[in-house]
XYZ file of C-alpha atoms in Angstrom:
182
model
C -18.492 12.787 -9.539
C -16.121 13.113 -6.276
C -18.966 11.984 -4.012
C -19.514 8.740 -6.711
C -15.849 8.206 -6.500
C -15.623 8.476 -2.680
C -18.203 6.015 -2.236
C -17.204 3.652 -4.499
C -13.520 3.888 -2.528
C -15.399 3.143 0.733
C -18.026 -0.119 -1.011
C -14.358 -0.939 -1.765
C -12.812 -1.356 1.349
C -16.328 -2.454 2.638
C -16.264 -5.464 0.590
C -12.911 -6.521 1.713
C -13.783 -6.300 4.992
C -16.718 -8.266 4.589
C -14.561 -10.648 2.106
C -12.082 -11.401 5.225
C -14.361 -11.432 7.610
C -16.082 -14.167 5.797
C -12.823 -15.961 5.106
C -12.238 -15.638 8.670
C -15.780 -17.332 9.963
C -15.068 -20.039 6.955
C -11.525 -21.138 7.386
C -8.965 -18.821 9.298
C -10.513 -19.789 12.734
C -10.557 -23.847 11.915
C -8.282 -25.792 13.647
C -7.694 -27.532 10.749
C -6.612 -24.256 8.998
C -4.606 -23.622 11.669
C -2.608 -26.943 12.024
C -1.736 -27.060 8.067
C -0.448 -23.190 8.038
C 1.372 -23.311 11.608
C 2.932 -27.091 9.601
C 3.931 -25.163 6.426
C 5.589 -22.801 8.621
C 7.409 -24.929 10.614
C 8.318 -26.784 6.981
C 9.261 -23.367 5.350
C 11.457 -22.572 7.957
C 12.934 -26.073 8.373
C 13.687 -26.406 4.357
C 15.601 -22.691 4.380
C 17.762 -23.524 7.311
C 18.578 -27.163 5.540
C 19.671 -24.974 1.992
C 21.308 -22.778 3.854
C 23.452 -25.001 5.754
C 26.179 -25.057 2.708
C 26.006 -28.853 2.431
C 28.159 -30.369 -0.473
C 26.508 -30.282 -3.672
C 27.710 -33.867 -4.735
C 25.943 -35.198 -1.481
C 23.067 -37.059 -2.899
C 21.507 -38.129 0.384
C 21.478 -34.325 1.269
C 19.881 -33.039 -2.141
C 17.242 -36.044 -1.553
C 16.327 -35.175 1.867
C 15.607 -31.670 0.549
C 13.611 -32.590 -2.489
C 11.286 -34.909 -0.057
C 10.878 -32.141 2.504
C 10.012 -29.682 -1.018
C 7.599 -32.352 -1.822
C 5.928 -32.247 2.205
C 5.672 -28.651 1.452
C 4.068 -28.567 -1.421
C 1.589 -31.172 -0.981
C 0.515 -28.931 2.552
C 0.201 -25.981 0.606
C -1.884 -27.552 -1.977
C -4.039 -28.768 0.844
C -4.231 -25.107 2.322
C -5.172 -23.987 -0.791
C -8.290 -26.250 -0.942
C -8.878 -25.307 2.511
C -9.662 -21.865 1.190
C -10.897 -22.567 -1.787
C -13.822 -23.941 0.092
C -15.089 -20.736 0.961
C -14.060 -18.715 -1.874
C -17.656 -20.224 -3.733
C -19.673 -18.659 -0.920
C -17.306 -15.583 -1.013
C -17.833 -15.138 -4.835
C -21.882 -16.207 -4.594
C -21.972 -13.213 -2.022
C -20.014 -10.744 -3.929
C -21.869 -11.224 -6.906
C -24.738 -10.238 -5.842
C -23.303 -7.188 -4.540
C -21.524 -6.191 -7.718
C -24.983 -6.726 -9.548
C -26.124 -4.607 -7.123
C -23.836 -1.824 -6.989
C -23.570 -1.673 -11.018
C -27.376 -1.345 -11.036
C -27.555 1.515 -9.062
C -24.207 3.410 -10.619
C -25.389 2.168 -14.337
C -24.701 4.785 -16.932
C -22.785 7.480 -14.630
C -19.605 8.574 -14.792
C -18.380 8.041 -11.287
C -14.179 9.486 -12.487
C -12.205 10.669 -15.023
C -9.393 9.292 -16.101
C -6.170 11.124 -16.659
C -5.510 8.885 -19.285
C -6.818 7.013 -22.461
C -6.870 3.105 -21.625
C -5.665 0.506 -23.700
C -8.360 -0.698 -26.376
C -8.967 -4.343 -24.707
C -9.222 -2.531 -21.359
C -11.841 0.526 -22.771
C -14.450 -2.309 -22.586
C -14.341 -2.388 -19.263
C -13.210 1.092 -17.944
C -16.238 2.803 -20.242
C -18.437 0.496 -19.604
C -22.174 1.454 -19.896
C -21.647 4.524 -19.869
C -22.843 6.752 -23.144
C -20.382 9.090 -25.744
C -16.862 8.807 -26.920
C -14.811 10.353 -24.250
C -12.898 7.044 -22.830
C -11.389 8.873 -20.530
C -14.824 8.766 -18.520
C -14.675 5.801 -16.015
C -17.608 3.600 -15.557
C -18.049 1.776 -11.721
C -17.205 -1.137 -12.148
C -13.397 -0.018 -13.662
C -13.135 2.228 -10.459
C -14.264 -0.675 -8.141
C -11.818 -3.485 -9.369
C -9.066 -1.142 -9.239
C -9.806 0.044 -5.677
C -10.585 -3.425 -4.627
C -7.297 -4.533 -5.759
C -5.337 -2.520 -4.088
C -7.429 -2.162 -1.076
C -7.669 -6.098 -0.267
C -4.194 -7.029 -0.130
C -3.394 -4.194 2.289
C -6.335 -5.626 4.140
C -5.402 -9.150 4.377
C -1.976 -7.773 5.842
C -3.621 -5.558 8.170
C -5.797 -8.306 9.992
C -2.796 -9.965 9.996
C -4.336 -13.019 6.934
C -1.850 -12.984 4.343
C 0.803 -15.463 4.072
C 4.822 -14.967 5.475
C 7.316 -14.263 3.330
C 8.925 -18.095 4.081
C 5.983 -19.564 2.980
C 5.666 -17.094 -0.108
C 9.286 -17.991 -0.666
C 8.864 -21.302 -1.325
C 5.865 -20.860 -3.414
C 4.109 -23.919 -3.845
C 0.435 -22.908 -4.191
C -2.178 -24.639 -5.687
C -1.596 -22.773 -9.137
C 2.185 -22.651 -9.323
C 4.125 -24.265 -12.210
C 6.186 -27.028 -11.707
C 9.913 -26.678 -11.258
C 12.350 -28.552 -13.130
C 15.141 -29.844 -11.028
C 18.781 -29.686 -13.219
């Protein structure tokens, strides 16, 4: 069970590798990639520095010139987002077909137990396949999403892919909810 547990650890961090380095061949190295992240940058910094200058808050022209520059920066990170998106169908194509893989040769064995019972909605998953009552036994494909998230995002920081903390301060992603000005 150590051994399945290992390996399953390792086709983790494998896959994320392979994940980024596909990212990488798809969109990192792009120019255009390149121009619309070093852009949001620039625009990230540029709108911090402009609310943190202490303007008045009755000056209207001010408060304008900072929603148009929020709307500059939202509209380039909606674009990067579609820039990645792009690849993310080839990404998930190729991943699939290794999960289908993997859960076809770890079908059925018990690859960890858990120290814990899981939640019933989450039991589906975490026992899945696998034979008996015990729910603390954990099936592979439990073990791999938990590994693989935790394993990518320190990944994407490592290689140096995940985006700064100005840009993830202003948010603004493709999925984020609208804000409501006061």
């Amino acid at each position: 069970m150590l051994e399945d547990s290992l390996l399953i650890v390792f086709i983790s961090i494998f896959t994320a590798f392979l994940g980024e380095g596909l990212t990488w061949l798809l969109v990192y190295r792009t120019e255009g990639y390149k121009k619309l992240k070093s852009q949001v940058e620039k625009q990230s910094k540029k709108l911090e520095k402009q609310k943190e200058s202490g303007t008045d808050p009755n000056d209207k022209n001010q408060k304008k010139k900072i929603e148009r520059q929020e709307e500059r920066l939202k509209a380039d990170n909606r674009e990067l987002s579609m820039t990645k998106m792009k690849s993310m169908f080839a990404i998930g194509f190729a991943f699939t077909s290794l999960l289908s893989m993997f859960n076809s040769i770890f079908d059925g064995r018990v690859v960890a137990t858990l120290p814990f019972v899981p939640i019933s909605w989450i039991q589906g998953l975490s026992h899945r396949n696998l034979m008996g009552e015990d729910y603390t036994d954990c099936s592979f494909i439990f073990l791999y999403i938990l590994c693989t998230m935790s394993i990518r995002q320190n990944i994407q920081k490592l290689l140096g892919f995940s985006p700064s903390r100005a840009t993830n301060a202003q948010g603004g992603g493709l999925f984020q909810p609208p804000q409501f000005s006061k």
